Amino acid sequence: MERNHLIITVGREYGSGGHDIAEALAKQLGLPFYDNELISMAASKSGLGEKAFATAEQVSTSVFGFAFSATSAAREYGMNINDKIFLIQSAVIRDIADKESAVIVGRCSNYILQDYTPTINIFIGARLEDRIKTAQQRENLPSDADARKFVTKMDKFRASYYNFYTSGGKWGGRMDYDLCIDRTGLDVDTTVAILASYIKLRKAAMGLD
């Protein structure tokens, strides 16, 4: 589905700084930014609590396709809560894409918007040892071993969620993204500059202003 505005989706490894980079990128480009805001919006739309949405992102349990609207599919097929949540959140993401240009983080947004153009899909990673240090500081974990286990667990959650709900997609796989970047050794500003430069070139190639 073609639109006159650009959607940029950002996937990221845990501890890679993907959230901060995406937020700074949105600010530099003058675009709305959506990450945890999606949880609040989906919770408001559904009447379910925000905690249910945050928890469901780490669990996948159904084999249904998702071409239905959130409410009708849940009613007709009696889906479990995690699949209902995925559908509701997908509807919120599509609503955003219908209305405005934006930077959207995670939640299979590149897959959900695969039929929307123009879109640019980015994946941000970093060296495991750097991500372990980030996790140890962020989560106040007592040792490197605990931080390694936590990062591995979070990556597994994200990969399982993405691979499950994208019907054969691969989290972090180059075929699912326009650009995969390892920001090891790069600060946020430098990474944003690289991404902004890439987006400018892609926009020119797509004939966008």
mmCIF file of C-alpha atoms in Angstrom:
data_model
loop_
_atom_site.group_PDB
_atom_site.id
_atom_site.type_symbol
_atom_site.label_atom_id
_atom_site.label_comp_id
_atom_site.label_asym_id
_atom_site.label_seq_id
_atom_site.Cartn_x
_atom_site.Cartn_y
_atom_site.Cartn_z
ATOM 1 C CA MET A 1 0.000 0.000 0.000
ATOM 2 C CA GLU A 2 1.630 3.222 -1.138
ATOM 3 C CA ARG A 3 1.662 6.352 1.017
ATOM 4 C CA ASN A 4 3.071 9.848 0.623
ATOM 5 C CA HIS A 5 5.002 9.647 3.873
ATOM 6 C CA LEU A 6 7.955 7.559 5.032
ATOM 7 C CA ILE A 7 7.939 4.941 7.771
ATOM 8 C CA ILE A 8 11.271 3.888 9.279
ATOM 9 C CA THR A 9 11.235 0.692 11.346
ATOM 10 C CA VAL A 10 14.074 -0.203 13.698
ATOM 11 C CA GLY A 11 14.810 -3.676 15.054
ATOM 12 C CA ARG A 12 17.607 -4.089 17.585
ATOM 13 C CA GLU A 13 19.583 -6.542 19.657
ATOM 14 C CA TYR A 14 19.224 -6.138 23.395
ATOM 15 C CA GLY A 15 21.848 -3.765 24.764
ATOM 16 C CA SER A 16 22.797 -2.392 21.346
ATOM 17 C CA GLY A 17 21.424 1.060 22.143
ATOM 18 C CA GLY A 18 18.816 0.672 19.426
ATOM 19 C CA HIS A 19 16.112 2.538 21.336
ATOM 20 C CA ASP A 20 18.301 5.583 22.002
ATOM 21 C CA ILE A 21 19.604 5.595 18.425
ATOM 22 C CA ALA A 22 16.120 5.345 16.956
ATOM 23 C CA GLU A 23 14.843 8.109 19.234
ATOM 24 C CA ALA A 24 17.748 10.394 18.309
ATOM 25 C CA LEU A 25 17.251 9.580 14.624
ATOM 26 C CA ALA A 26 13.577 10.508 14.834
ATOM 27 C CA LYS A 27 14.492 13.787 16.518
ATOM 28 C CA GLN A 28 17.071 14.627 13.851
ATOM 29 C CA LEU A 29 14.616 13.827 11.054
ATOM 30 C CA GLY A 30 11.778 15.683 12.769
ATOM 31 C CA LEU A 31 9.575 12.575 12.912
ATOM 32 C CA PRO A 32 7.295 11.149 15.610
ATOM 33 C CA PHE A 33 8.884 8.309 17.587
ATOM 34 C CA TYR A 34 7.077 5.178 18.746
ATOM 35 C CA ASP A 35 8.428 2.477 21.027
ATOM 36 C CA ASN A 36 6.857 1.941 24.437
ATOM 37 C CA GLU A 37 4.203 4.418 23.324
ATOM 38 C CA LEU A 38 2.824 1.581 21.195
ATOM 39 C CA ILE A 39 2.071 -0.396 24.342
ATOM 40 C CA SER A 40 0.090 2.488 25.835
ATOM 41 C CA MET A 41 -1.784 3.069 22.579
ATOM 42 C CA ALA A 42 -2.617 -0.617 22.140
ATOM 43 C CA ALA A 43 -3.686 -0.947 25.780
ATOM 44 C CA SER A 44 -5.982 2.044 25.386
ATOM 45 C CA LYS A 45 -7.435 0.647 22.162
ATOM 46 C CA SER A 46 -8.118 -2.765 23.682
ATOM 47 C CA GLY A 47 -8.949 -2.021 27.293
ATOM 48 C CA LEU A 48 -6.254 -4.475 28.394
ATOM 49 C CA GLY A 49 -3.543 -3.463 30.833
ATOM 50 C CA GLU A 50 -0.134 -2.304 29.596
ATOM 51 C CA LYS A 51 1.584 -5.106 31.522
ATOM 52 C CA ALA A 52 -0.193 -7.686 29.377
ATOM 53 C CA PHE A 53 1.279 -6.137 26.219
ATOM 54 C CA ALA A 54 4.797 -5.929 27.632
ATOM 55 C CA THR A 55 4.679 -9.566 28.753
ATOM 56 C CA ALA A 56 3.168 -10.882 25.524
ATOM 57 C CA GLU A 57 6.106 -9.600 23.478
ATOM 58 C CA GLN A 58 8.212 -12.342 25.057
ATOM 59 C CA VAL A 59 5.780 -15.169 24.323
ATOM 60 C CA SER A 60 4.439 -16.735 21.133
ATOM 61 C CA THR A 61 1.947 -19.584 21.137
ATOM 62 C CA SER A 62 -0.303 -19.613 18.063
ATOM 63 C CA VAL A 63 -0.114 -20.626 14.409
ATOM 64 C CA PHE A 64 -2.914 -18.404 13.133
ATOM 65 C CA GLY A 65 -2.371 -16.064 10.218
ATOM 66 C CA PHE A 66 -2.868 -12.383 10.968
ATOM 67 C CA ALA A 67 -4.655 -10.925 7.957
ATOM 68 C CA PHE A 68 -7.739 -10.250 10.099
ATOM 69 C CA SER A 69 -8.646 -7.213 12.158
ATOM 70 C CA ALA A 70 -7.776 -7.555 15.831
ATOM 71 C CA THR A 71 -11.311 -7.564 17.159
ATOM 72 C CA SER A 72 -12.980 -9.765 14.541
ATOM 73 C CA ALA A 73 -10.226 -12.385 14.589
ATOM 74 C CA ALA A 74 -10.245 -12.628 18.367
ATOM 75 C CA ARG A 75 -14.022 -13.024 18.449
ATOM 76 C CA GLU A 76 -14.298 -15.510 15.619
ATOM 77 C CA TYR A 77 -11.358 -17.742 16.387
ATOM 78 C CA GLY A 78 -11.079 -17.412 20.148
ATOM 79 C CA MET A 79 -7.349 -16.642 20.058
ATOM 80 C CA ASN A 80 -5.264 -16.717 23.186
ATOM 81 C CA ILE A 81 -4.370 -13.421 24.824
ATOM 82 C CA ASN A 82 -0.892 -13.157 23.267
ATOM 83 C CA ASP A 83 -2.250 -13.447 19.740
ATOM 84 C CA LYS A 84 -5.026 -10.956 20.450
ATOM 85 C CA ILE A 85 -2.398 -8.549 21.720
ATOM 86 C CA PHE A 86 -0.277 -9.009 18.601
ATOM 87 C CA LEU A 87 -3.271 -8.223 16.396
ATOM 88 C CA ILE A 88 -4.264 -5.145 18.381
ATOM 89 C CA GLN A 89 -0.708 -3.813 18.388
ATOM 90 C CA SER A 90 -0.434 -4.510 14.645
ATOM 91 C CA ALA A 91 -3.580 -2.472 14.058
ATOM 92 C CA VAL A 92 -2.079 0.433 16.018
ATOM 93 C CA ILE A 93 1.110 0.276 13.927
ATOM 94 C CA ARG A 94 -0.887 0.272 10.682
ATOM 95 C CA ASP A 95 -2.981 3.210 11.934
ATOM 96 C CA ILE A 96 0.215 5.198 12.506
ATOM 97 C CA ALA A 97 1.529 4.297 9.052
ATOM 98 C CA ASP A 98 -1.755 5.377 7.486
ATOM 99 C CA LYS A 99 -1.578 8.824 9.071
ATOM 100 C CA GLU A 100 2.007 10.045 9.261
ATOM 101 C CA SER A 101 5.708 9.556 8.749
ATOM 102 C CA ALA A 102 7.320 8.022 11.839
ATOM 103 C CA VAL A 103 10.127 5.988 13.352
ATOM 104 C CA ILE A 104 8.754 2.773 14.878
ATOM 105 C CA VAL A 105 10.833 0.448 17.074
ATOM 106 C CA GLY A 106 10.471 -3.318 17.113
ATOM 107 C CA ARG A 107 7.261 -5.333 17.459
ATOM 108 C CA CYS A 108 7.599 -6.869 13.988
ATOM 109 C CA SER A 109 6.783 -3.474 12.490
ATOM 110 C CA ASN A 110 8.801 -4.164 9.341
ATOM 111 C CA TYR A 111 6.736 -7.306 8.752
ATOM 112 C CA ILE A 112 3.421 -5.712 9.690
ATOM 113 C CA LEU A 113 4.093 -2.899 7.209
ATOM 114 C CA GLN A 114 5.608 -5.059 4.474
ATOM 115 C CA ASP A 115 2.886 -4.001 2.033
ATOM 116 C CA TYR A 116 3.280 -0.313 2.885
ATOM 117 C CA THR A 117 5.531 1.906 0.812
ATOM 118 C CA PRO A 118 7.704 3.823 1.239
ATOM 119 C CA THR A 119 9.351 2.142 4.216
ATOM 120 C CA ILE A 120 12.971 1.752 5.300
ATOM 121 C CA ASN A 121 13.698 -1.149 7.655
ATOM 122 C CA ILE A 122 16.825 -1.015 9.832
ATOM 123 C CA PHE A 123 18.354 -3.497 12.262
ATOM 124 C CA ILE A 124 20.910 -2.401 14.877
ATOM 125 C CA GLY A 125 23.351 -4.777 16.550
ATOM 126 C CA ALA A 126 26.548 -4.561 18.572
ATOM 127 C CA ARG A 127 29.324 -6.803 19.859
ATOM 128 C CA LEU A 128 28.083 -9.216 22.513
ATOM 129 C CA GLU A 129 30.671 -8.156 25.094
ATOM 130 C CA ASP A 130 29.557 -4.531 24.812
ATOM 131 C CA ARG A 131 25.928 -5.535 25.183
ATOM 132 C CA ILE A 132 26.777 -7.584 28.254
ATOM 133 C CA LYS A 133 28.371 -4.518 29.876
ATOM 134 C CA THR A 134 25.293 -2.460 29.034
ATOM 135 C CA ALA A 135 22.998 -5.087 30.545
ATOM 136 C CA GLN A 136 25.070 -5.331 33.725
ATOM 137 C CA GLN A 137 24.804 -1.593 34.270
ATOM 138 C CA ARG A 138 21.194 -1.197 33.154
ATOM 139 C CA GLU A 139 19.805 -4.169 35.074
ATOM 140 C CA ASN A 140 22.212 -3.873 38.047
ATOM 141 C CA LEU A 141 23.354 -7.471 37.607
ATOM 142 C CA PRO A 142 26.050 -8.772 39.971
ATOM 143 C CA SER A 143 28.398 -10.433 37.448
ATOM 144 C CA ASP A 144 29.367 -10.730 33.801
ATOM 145 C CA ALA A 145 27.953 -14.254 33.791
ATOM 146 C CA ASP A 146 24.560 -13.034 34.984
ATOM 147 C CA ALA A 147 24.588 -10.262 32.387
ATOM 148 C CA ARG A 148 25.542 -12.694 29.613
ATOM 149 C CA LYS A 149 22.686 -14.985 30.589
ATOM 150 C CA PHE A 150 20.271 -12.028 30.643
ATOM 151 C CA VAL A 151 21.333 -10.745 27.208
ATOM 152 C CA THR A 152 21.091 -14.237 25.733
ATOM 153 C CA LYS A 153 17.619 -14.640 27.205
ATOM 154 C CA MET A 154 16.399 -11.282 25.908
ATOM 155 C CA ASP A 155 17.770 -11.934 22.416
ATOM 156 C CA LYS A 156 16.082 -15.334 22.438
ATOM 157 C CA PHE A 157 12.760 -13.756 23.457
ATOM 158 C CA ARG A 158 12.971 -11.161 20.715
ATOM 159 C CA ALA A 159 14.036 -13.667 18.077
ATOM 160 C CA SER A 160 11.303 -16.145 19.045
ATOM 161 C CA TYR A 161 8.635 -13.438 19.010
ATOM 162 C CA TYR A 162 9.744 -12.076 15.637
ATOM 163 C CA ASN A 163 10.363 -15.423 13.933
ATOM 164 C CA PHE A 164 7.031 -16.776 15.134
ATOM 165 C CA TYR A 165 4.775 -13.874 14.195
ATOM 166 C CA THR A 166 6.430 -13.137 10.862
ATOM 167 C CA SER A 167 5.621 -16.586 9.465
ATOM 168 C CA GLY A 168 9.154 -17.627 8.612
ATOM 169 C CA GLY A 169 10.996 -14.335 9.002
ATOM 170 C CA LYS A 170 14.401 -14.209 10.671
ATOM 171 C CA TRP A 171 15.088 -11.669 13.396
ATOM 172 C CA GLY A 172 18.201 -9.744 12.399
ATOM 173 C CA GLY A 173 18.403 -11.558 9.061
ATOM 174 C CA ARG A 174 19.554 -9.406 6.176
ATOM 175 C CA MET A 175 16.649 -10.435 3.945
ATOM 176 C CA ASP A 176 14.137 -8.850 6.348
ATOM 177 C CA TYR A 177 15.811 -5.422 6.525
ATOM 178 C CA ASP A 178 17.125 -2.779 4.154
ATOM 179 C CA LEU A 179 20.117 -2.054 6.375
ATOM 180 C CA CYS A 180 21.751 -4.041 9.182
ATOM 181 C CA ILE A 181 24.380 -2.086 11.110
ATOM 182 C CA ASP A 182 26.873 -3.113 13.780
ATOM 183 C CA ARG A 183 27.346 0.016 15.876
ATOM 184 C CA THR A 184 30.241 -1.426 17.916
ATOM 185 C CA GLY A 185 32.686 1.417 18.607
ATOM 186 C CA LEU A 186 30.256 4.056 17.352
ATOM 187 C CA ASP A 187 28.539 6.490 19.684
ATOM 188 C CA VAL A 188 24.879 7.391 19.279
ATOM 189 C CA ASP A 189 25.526 10.600 17.325
ATOM 190 C CA THR A 190 27.832 8.886 14.842
ATOM 191 C CA THR A 191 25.408 6.009 14.333
ATOM 192 C CA VAL A 192 22.549 8.447 13.793
ATOM 193 C CA ALA A 193 24.640 10.373 11.254
ATOM 194 C CA ILE A 194 25.301 7.154 9.318
ATOM 195 C CA LEU A 195 21.629 6.179 9.371
ATOM 196 C CA ALA A 196 20.448 9.680 8.411
ATOM 197 C CA SER A 197 22.867 9.681 5.469
ATOM 198 C CA TYR A 198 21.597 6.289 4.333
ATOM 199 C CA ILE A 199 17.976 7.385 4.650
ATOM 200 C CA LYS A 200 18.669 10.528 2.629
ATOM 201 C CA LEU A 201 20.165 8.441 -0.190
ATOM 202 C CA ARG A 202 17.299 5.938 -0.067
ATOM 203 C CA LYS A 203 14.728 8.715 -0.158
ATOM 204 C CA ALA A 204 16.411 10.180 -3.235
ATOM 205 C CA ALA A 205 16.387 6.756 -4.888
ATOM 206 C CA MET A 206 12.675 6.431 -4.130
ATOM 207 C CA GLY A 207 11.952 9.889 -5.504
ATOM 208 C CA LEU A 208 10.984 11.362 -2.133
ATOM 209 C CA ASP A 209 11.729 14.923 -1.081
#
